[in-house]
Structure formats: C-alpha cells, structure tokens
mmCIF file of C-alpha atoms in Angstrom:
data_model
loop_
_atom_site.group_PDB
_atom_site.id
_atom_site.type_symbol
_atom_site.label_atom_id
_atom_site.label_comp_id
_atom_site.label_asym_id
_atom_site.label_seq_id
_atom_site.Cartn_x
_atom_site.Cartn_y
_atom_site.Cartn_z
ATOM 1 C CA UNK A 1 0.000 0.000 0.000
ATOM 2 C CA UNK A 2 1.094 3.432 -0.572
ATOM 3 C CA UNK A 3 0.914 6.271 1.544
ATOM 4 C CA UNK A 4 1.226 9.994 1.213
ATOM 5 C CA UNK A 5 4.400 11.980 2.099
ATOM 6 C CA UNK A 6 4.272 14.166 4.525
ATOM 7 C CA UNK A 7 5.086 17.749 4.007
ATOM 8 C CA UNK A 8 8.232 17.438 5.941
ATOM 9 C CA UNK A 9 9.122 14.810 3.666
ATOM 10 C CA UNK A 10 9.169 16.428 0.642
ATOM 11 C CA UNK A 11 11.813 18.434 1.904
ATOM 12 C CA UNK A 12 10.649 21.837 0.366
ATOM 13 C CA UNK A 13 12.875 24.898 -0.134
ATOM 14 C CA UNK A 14 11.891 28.302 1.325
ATOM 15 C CA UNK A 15 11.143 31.113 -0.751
ATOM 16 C CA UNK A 16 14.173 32.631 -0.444
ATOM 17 C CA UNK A 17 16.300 29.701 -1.328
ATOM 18 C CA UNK A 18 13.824 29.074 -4.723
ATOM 19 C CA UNK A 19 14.857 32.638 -5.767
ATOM 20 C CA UNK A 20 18.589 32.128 -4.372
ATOM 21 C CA UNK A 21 19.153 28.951 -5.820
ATOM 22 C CA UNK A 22 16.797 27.842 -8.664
ATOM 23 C CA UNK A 23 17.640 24.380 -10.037
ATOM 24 C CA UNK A 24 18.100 24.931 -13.163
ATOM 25 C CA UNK A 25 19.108 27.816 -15.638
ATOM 26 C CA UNK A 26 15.710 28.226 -17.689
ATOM 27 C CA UNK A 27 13.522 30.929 -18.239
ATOM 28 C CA UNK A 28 10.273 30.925 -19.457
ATOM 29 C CA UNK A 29 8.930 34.096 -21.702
ATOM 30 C CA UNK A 30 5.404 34.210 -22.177
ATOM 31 C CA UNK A 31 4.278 36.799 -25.503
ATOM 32 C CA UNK A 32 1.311 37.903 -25.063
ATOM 33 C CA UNK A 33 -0.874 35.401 -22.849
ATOM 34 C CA UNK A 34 -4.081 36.787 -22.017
ATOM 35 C CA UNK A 35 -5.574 34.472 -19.368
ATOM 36 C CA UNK A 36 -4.049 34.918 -15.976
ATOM 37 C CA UNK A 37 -4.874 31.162 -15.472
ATOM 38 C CA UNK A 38 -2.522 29.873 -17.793
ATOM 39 C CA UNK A 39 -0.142 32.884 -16.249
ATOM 40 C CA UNK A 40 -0.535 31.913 -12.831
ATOM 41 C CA UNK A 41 -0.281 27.575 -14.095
ATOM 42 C CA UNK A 42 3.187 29.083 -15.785
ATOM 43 C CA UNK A 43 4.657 30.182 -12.218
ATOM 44 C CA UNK A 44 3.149 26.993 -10.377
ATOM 45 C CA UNK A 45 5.318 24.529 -12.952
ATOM 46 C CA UNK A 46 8.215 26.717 -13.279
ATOM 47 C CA UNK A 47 8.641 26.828 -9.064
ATOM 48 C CA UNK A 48 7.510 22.767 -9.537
ATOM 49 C CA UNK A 49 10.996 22.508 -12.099
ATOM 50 C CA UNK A 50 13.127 25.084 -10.226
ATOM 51 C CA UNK A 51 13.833 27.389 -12.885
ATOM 52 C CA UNK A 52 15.234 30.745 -13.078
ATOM 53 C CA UNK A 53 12.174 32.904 -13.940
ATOM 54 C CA UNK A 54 9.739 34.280 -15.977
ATOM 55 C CA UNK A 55 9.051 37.004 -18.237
ATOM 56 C CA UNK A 56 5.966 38.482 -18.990
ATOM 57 C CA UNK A 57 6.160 40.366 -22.278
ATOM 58 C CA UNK A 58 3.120 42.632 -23.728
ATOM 59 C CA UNK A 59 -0.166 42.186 -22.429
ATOM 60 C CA UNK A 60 0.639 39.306 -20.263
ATOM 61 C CA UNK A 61 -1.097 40.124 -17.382
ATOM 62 C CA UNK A 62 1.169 40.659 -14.081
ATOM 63 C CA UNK A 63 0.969 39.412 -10.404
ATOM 64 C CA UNK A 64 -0.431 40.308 -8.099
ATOM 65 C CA UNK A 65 -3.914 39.575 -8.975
ATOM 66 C CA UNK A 66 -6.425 37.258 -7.300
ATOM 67 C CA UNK A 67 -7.141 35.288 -10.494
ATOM 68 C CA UNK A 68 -3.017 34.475 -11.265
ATOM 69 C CA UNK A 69 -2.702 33.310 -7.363
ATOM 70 C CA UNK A 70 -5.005 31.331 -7.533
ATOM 71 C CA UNK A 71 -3.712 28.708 -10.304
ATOM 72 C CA UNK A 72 -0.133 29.812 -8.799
ATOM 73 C CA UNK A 73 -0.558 29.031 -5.523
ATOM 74 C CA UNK A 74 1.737 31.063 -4.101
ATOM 75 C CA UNK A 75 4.386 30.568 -6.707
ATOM 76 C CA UNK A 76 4.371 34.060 -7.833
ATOM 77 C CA UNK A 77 5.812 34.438 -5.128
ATOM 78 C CA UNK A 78 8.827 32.178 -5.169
ATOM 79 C CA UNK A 79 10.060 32.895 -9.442
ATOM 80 C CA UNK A 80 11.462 35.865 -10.258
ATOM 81 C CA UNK A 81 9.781 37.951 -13.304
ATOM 82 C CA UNK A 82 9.554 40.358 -14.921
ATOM 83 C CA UNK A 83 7.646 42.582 -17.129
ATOM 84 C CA UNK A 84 8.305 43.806 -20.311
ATOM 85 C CA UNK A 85 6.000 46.093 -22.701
ATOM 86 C CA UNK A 86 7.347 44.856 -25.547
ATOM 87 C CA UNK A 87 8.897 40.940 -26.479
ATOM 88 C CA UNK A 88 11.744 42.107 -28.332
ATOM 89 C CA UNK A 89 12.575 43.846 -24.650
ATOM 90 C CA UNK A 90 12.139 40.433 -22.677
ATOM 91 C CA UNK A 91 14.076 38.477 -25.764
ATOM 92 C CA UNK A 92 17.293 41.164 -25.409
ATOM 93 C CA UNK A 93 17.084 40.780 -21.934
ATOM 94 C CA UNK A 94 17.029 37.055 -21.846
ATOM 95 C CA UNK A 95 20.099 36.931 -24.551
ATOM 96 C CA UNK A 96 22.171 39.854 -22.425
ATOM 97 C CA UNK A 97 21.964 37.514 -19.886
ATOM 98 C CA UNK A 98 23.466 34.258 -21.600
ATOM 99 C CA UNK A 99 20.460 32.500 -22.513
ATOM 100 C CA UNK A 100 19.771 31.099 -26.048
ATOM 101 C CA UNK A 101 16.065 31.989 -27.153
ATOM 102 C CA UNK A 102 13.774 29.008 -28.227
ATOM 103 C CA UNK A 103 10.103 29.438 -29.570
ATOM 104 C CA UNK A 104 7.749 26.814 -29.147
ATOM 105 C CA UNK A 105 6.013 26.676 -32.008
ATOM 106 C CA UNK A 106 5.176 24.595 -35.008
ATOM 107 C CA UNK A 107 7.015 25.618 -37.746
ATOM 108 C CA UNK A 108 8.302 25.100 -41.016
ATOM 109 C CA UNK A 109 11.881 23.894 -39.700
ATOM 110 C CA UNK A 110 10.885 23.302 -35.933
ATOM 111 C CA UNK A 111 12.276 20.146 -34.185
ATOM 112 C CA UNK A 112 10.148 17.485 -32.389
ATOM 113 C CA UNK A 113 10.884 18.160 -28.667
ATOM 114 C CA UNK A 114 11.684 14.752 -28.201
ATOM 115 C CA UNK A 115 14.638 15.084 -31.035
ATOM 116 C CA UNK A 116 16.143 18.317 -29.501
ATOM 117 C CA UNK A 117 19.850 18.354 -27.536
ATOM 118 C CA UNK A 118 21.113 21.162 -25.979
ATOM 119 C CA UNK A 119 24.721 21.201 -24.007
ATOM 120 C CA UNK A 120 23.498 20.414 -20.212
ATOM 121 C CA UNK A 121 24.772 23.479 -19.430
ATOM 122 C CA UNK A 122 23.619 25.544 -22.227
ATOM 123 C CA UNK A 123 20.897 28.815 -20.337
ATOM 124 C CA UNK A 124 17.476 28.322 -22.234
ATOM 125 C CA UNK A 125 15.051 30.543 -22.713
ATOM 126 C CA UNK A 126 11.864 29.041 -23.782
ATOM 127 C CA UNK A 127 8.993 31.570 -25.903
ATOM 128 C CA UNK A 128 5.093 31.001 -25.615
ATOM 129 C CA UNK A 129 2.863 32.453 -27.069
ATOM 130 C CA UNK A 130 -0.458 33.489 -27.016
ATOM 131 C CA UNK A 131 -3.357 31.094 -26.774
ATOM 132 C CA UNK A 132 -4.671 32.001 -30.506
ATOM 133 C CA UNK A 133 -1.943 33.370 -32.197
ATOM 134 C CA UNK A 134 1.141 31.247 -31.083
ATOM 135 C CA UNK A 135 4.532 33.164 -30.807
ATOM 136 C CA UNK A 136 4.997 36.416 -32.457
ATOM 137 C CA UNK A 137 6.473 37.002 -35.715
ATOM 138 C CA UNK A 138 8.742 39.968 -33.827
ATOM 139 C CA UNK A 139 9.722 36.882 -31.614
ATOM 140 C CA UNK A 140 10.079 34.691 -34.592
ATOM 141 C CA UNK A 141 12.289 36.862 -36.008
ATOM 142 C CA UNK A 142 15.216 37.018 -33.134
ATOM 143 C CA UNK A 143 14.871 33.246 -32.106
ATOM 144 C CA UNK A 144 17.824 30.922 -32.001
ATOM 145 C CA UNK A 145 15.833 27.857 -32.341
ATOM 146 C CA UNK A 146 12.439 26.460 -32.789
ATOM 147 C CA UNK A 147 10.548 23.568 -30.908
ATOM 148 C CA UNK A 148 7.428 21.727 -31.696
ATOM 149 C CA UNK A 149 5.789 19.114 -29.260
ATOM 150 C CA UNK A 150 4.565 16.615 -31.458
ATOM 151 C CA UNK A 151 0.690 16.052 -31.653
ATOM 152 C CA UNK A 152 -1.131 12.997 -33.207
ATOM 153 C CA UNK A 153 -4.796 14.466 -32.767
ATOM 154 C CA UNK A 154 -6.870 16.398 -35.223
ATOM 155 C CA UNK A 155 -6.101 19.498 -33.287
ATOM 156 C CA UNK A 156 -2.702 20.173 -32.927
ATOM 157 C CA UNK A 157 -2.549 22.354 -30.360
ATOM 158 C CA UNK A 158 -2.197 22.349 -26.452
ATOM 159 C CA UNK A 159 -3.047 24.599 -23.802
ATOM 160 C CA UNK A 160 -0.091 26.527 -22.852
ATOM 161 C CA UNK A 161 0.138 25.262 -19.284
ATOM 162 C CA UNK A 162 0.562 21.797 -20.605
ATOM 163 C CA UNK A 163 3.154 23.200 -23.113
ATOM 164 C CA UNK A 164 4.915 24.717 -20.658
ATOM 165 C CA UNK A 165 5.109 20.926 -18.522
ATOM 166 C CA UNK A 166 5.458 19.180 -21.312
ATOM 167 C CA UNK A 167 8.355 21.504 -22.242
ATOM 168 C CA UNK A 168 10.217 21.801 -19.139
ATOM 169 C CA UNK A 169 9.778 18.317 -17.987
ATOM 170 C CA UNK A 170 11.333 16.948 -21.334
ATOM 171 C CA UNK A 171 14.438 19.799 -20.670
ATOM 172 C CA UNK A 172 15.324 19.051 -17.124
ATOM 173 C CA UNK A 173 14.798 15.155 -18.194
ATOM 174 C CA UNK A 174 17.610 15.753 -20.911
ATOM 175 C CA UNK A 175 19.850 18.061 -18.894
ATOM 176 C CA UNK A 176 20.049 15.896 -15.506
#
C-alpha cells in the first residue's frame, strides 16, 4: 500500500532559497498570454521545475492579482519575473543575460521536442505564445531555435500550461 508523504518529507525549499538557488538555468517568456490562469499555471510549474524565472512580455497580465494566485498558488511568489512592454525587450534581456532563445512553435523547420539536444549546461530561454496566435512574428524573427511538441490528434494544439510541462519536464529530463 502506498501512503502519502508528509510535508516534511518532501523536503521543500523556502522562498528565499527558490529565488537564491533555482535548479536549473531556464527561463520561461510568455508573448502575449491573455488568461491569468494559464499565467498563474506558468509560475506553479516553473517553481515545480526550479527554474530561473519568468518574463511576462506585452499584455501578459502581471501578479499580483487574485485570479493568477489562484492557479499559482503562491508561486508568484517564489520565481522571479519580470515585465516587459514589448517581447523584443524580454528576448534582449534574456540573450544579455546568456540564454539562447527558443520558440515553441510549429514551424516550417521546428524540431520534435523529443529530437532536440542542448549542451546540459547551455541557459534556455523558452517563448510562448499566445493562446490564438502562437509566438509572435517579432519573436520569430530574433529566435535561435524552434521547438514543436509533437501532436497525433486532429487538433494540434495544447493549452499553454501543458506546453509549458510538457516543455520543461522533457528539458530538465535531458539536462540531468
């Protein structure tokens, strides 16, 4: 039989050692996401993965805000971000810091997640975009990289808060 751990068992970090210390050198930039759920499900899986931080670009919407804590959790509280009016702002930032820029996105010369390789310690920086429109074409245009996750539906598309786990688990699988 299996039984829960306790909350002493999972041996979490503080908040101050999350921003201190984060795992793993990822960022996540997020162009233009309108619904603070999938905003707020961004910061809960990036605190779950330990990653550097986030950045908000455009009309992201921003914590704090009810609606964003409550799919967070409190993990707005633990990532770093940042806001930027504009994603070519977020994208110089990210690459002024060391980090290479990677849409996800399907297109024409993308590579199936599961066929990517980075160097383990190679600083990625990892573009959504927004629910409808998918990355920007101003993001597009400065990206090192592009990723698709592949899709066997009729759809082809996933919410961006399963992108984002899909994404990050799949990294920090290949990095470790």
């Amino acid at each position: 039989m299996f039984e829960k751990k306790t909350m002493a068992a999972l041996d979490r970090k503080s908040i101050a050692e999350t921003k201190e210390n984060p795992a793993h050198d990822i960022l996540i930039i997020l162009d233009d996401v309108r619904s603070m759920h999938n905003v707020g499900s961004a910061f809960r899986t990036a605190d779950a993965f330990g990653i550097s931080g986030i950045y908000l670009c455009g009309y992201t919407p921003t914590p704090p805000h009810r609606d964003i804590h409550k799919t967070a959790l409190g993990a707005e509280e633990s990532i770093i971000w940042k806001h930027f009016r504009h994603i070519n702002e977020g994208l110089k930032a990210a690459r002024d810091a060391g980090f290479r820029l990677i849409a996800i996105e399907q297109t024409i010369g993308s590579v199936p997640l599961n066929q990517s390789s980075f160097q383990t310690n190679d600083k990625l920086a990892f573009i959504f975009g927004n629910e409808v429109e998918g990355v920007s074409d101003a993001a597009l245009a400065e990206v090192d990289a592009c990723i698709e996750i592949p899709q066997f539906g009729a759809k082809h598309s996933l919410n961006i808060s399963v992108s984002v786990g899909v994404v990050l688990w799949e990294m920090i699988r290949k990095k470790d």
